XYZ file of C-alpha atoms in Angstrom:
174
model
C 27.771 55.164 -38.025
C 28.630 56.300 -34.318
C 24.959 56.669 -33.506
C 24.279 53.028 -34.557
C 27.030 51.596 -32.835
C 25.674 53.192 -29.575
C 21.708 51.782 -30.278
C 23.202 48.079 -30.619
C 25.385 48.236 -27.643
C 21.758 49.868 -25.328
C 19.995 47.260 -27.305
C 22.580 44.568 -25.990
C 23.083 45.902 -22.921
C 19.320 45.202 -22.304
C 19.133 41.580 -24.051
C 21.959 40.846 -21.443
C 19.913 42.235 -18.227
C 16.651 40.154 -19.728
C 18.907 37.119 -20.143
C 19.954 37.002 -16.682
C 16.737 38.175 -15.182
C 15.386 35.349 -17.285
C 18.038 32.846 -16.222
C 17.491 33.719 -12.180
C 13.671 33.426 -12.228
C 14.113 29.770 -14.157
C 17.000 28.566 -11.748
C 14.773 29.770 -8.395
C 11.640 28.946 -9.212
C 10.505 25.102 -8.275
C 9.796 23.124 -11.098
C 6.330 21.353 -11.396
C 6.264 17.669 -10.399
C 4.069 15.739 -13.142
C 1.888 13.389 -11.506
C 1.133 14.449 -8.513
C -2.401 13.020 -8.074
C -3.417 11.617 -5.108
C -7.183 10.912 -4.653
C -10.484 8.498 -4.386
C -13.758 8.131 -5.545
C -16.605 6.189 -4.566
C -19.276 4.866 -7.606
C -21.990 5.509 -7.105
C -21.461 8.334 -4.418
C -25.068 8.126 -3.148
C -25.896 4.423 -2.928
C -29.064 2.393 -1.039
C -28.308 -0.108 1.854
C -27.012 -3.655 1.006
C -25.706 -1.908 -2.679
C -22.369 -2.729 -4.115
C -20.073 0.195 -4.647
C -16.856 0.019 -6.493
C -13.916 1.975 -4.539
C -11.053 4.369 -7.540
C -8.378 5.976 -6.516
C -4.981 7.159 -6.883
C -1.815 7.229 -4.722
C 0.660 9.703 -7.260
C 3.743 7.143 -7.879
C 2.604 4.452 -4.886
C 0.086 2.931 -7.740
C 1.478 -0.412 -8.050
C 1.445 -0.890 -4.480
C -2.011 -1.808 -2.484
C -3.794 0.639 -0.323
C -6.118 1.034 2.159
C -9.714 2.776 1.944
C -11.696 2.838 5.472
C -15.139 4.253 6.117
C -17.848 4.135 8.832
C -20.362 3.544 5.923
C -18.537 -0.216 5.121
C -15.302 -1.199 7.487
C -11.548 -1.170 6.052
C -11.273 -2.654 2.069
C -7.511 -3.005 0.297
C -7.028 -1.480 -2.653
C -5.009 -3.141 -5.400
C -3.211 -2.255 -8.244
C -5.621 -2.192 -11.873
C -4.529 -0.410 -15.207
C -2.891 2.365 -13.198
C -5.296 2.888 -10.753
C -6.327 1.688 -7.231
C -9.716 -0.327 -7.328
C -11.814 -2.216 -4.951
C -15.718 -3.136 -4.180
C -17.122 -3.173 -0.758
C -20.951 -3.791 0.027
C -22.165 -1.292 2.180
C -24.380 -3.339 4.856
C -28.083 -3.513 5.269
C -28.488 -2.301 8.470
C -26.350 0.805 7.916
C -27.723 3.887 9.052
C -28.262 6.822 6.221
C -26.175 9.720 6.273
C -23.108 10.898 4.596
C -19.599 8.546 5.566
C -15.693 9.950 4.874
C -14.136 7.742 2.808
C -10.393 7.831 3.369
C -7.989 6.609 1.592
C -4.385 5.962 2.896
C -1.413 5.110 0.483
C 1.798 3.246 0.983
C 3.813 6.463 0.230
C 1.919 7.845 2.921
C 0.069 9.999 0.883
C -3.939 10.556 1.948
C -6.989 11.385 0.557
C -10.893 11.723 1.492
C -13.974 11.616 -0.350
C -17.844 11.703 0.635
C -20.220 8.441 0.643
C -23.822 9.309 1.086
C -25.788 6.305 2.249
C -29.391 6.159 1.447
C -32.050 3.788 3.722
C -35.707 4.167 1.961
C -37.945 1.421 2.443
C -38.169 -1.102 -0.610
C -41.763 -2.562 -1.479
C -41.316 -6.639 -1.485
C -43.386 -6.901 -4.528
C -45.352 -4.824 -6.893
C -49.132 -4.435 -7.096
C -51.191 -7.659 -8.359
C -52.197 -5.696 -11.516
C -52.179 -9.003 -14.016
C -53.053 -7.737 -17.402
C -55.363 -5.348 -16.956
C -59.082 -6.947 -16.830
C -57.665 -10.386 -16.157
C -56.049 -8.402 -12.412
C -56.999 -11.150 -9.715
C -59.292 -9.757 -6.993
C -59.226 -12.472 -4.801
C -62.780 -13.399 -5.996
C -61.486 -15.587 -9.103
C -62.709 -13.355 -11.362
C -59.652 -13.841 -13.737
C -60.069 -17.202 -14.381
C -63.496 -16.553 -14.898
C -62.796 -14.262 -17.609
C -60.310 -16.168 -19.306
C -63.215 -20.058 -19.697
C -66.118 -17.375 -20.274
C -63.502 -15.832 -23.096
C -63.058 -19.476 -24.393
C -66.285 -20.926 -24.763
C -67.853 -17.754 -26.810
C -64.616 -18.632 -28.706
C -65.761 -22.415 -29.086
C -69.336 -21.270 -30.136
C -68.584 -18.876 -32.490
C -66.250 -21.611 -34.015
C -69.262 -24.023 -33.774
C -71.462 -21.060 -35.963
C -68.857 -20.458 -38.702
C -68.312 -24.314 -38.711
C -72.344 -24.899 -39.025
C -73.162 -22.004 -41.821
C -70.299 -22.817 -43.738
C -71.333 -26.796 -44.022
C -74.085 -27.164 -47.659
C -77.017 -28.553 -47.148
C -77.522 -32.225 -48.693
C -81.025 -32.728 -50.465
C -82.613 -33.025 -53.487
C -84.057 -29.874 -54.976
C -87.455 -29.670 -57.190
């Protein structure tokens, strides 16, 4: 019985040093803060001159307060409070050059962010290519329109046929 008396008290004697080890790492070490989440987002992140791009972001627990989100690639836009979130829309102007912009964001609780907006400046045809439907594609000769009364009056004269061999002839027969 001695020689189980002397296992539980080693046994408890090491429960104890765990429990207090335990209990100093839990009371020194800094507990996590939940939402910490401060960030914004540009959609979409590569966009043409003169397109509309909608501004997301997050300021941790300053979300129901407006922000600010500045770039070179569109001026200064305020941010306001939607379903949690920051949101805005800014049109990034014609004459913009391309390149990639910082896009920062500054919160009311003075927390910060940046993201990347890459602006894009390719040439845009005005219209497409006078292709019509196919055959019928205008030239500049007429040609079309040519097409489409030569079309109708083999259409009128192959009525004119069927109309003629379908019609009895009247007589007497001997």
């Amino acid at each position: 019985m001695r020689g189980l008396t002397a296992t539980h008290r080693a046994l408890s004697a090491v429960l104890t040093v765990l429990g207090v080890v335990g209990a100093f790492v839990l009371a020194t070490v800094a507990p996590a803060r939940a939402g910490e989440n401060t960030f914004i987002e540009v959609t979409p992140n590569s966009a043409q001159t003169g397109t509309r791009v909608h501004i997301r972001a997050g300021c941790d627990s300053a979300n129901n307060r407006q922000a600010e989100a500045q770039s070179d690639a569109f001026g200064r836009v305020m941010l306001k409070p939607d379903n949690g979130f920051l949101t805005g829309e800014v049109t990034i102007p014609g004459d913009k050059q391309a390149g990639e912009y910082a896009v920062e964001l500054r919160c009311a609780n003075n927390a910060a962010a940046t993201t990347t907006l890459t602006v894009l400046n390719m040439a845009q045809p005005s219209k497409g290519p006078n292709t019509g439907g196919g055959g019928t594609a205008d030239d500049g000769r007429g040609t079309g329109s040519l097409l489409l009364v030569g079309g109708l009056a083999v259409a009128a004269v192959a009525a004119g046929f069927g109309v003629f061999g379908t019609r009895r002839r009247t007589g007497t027969r001997t």
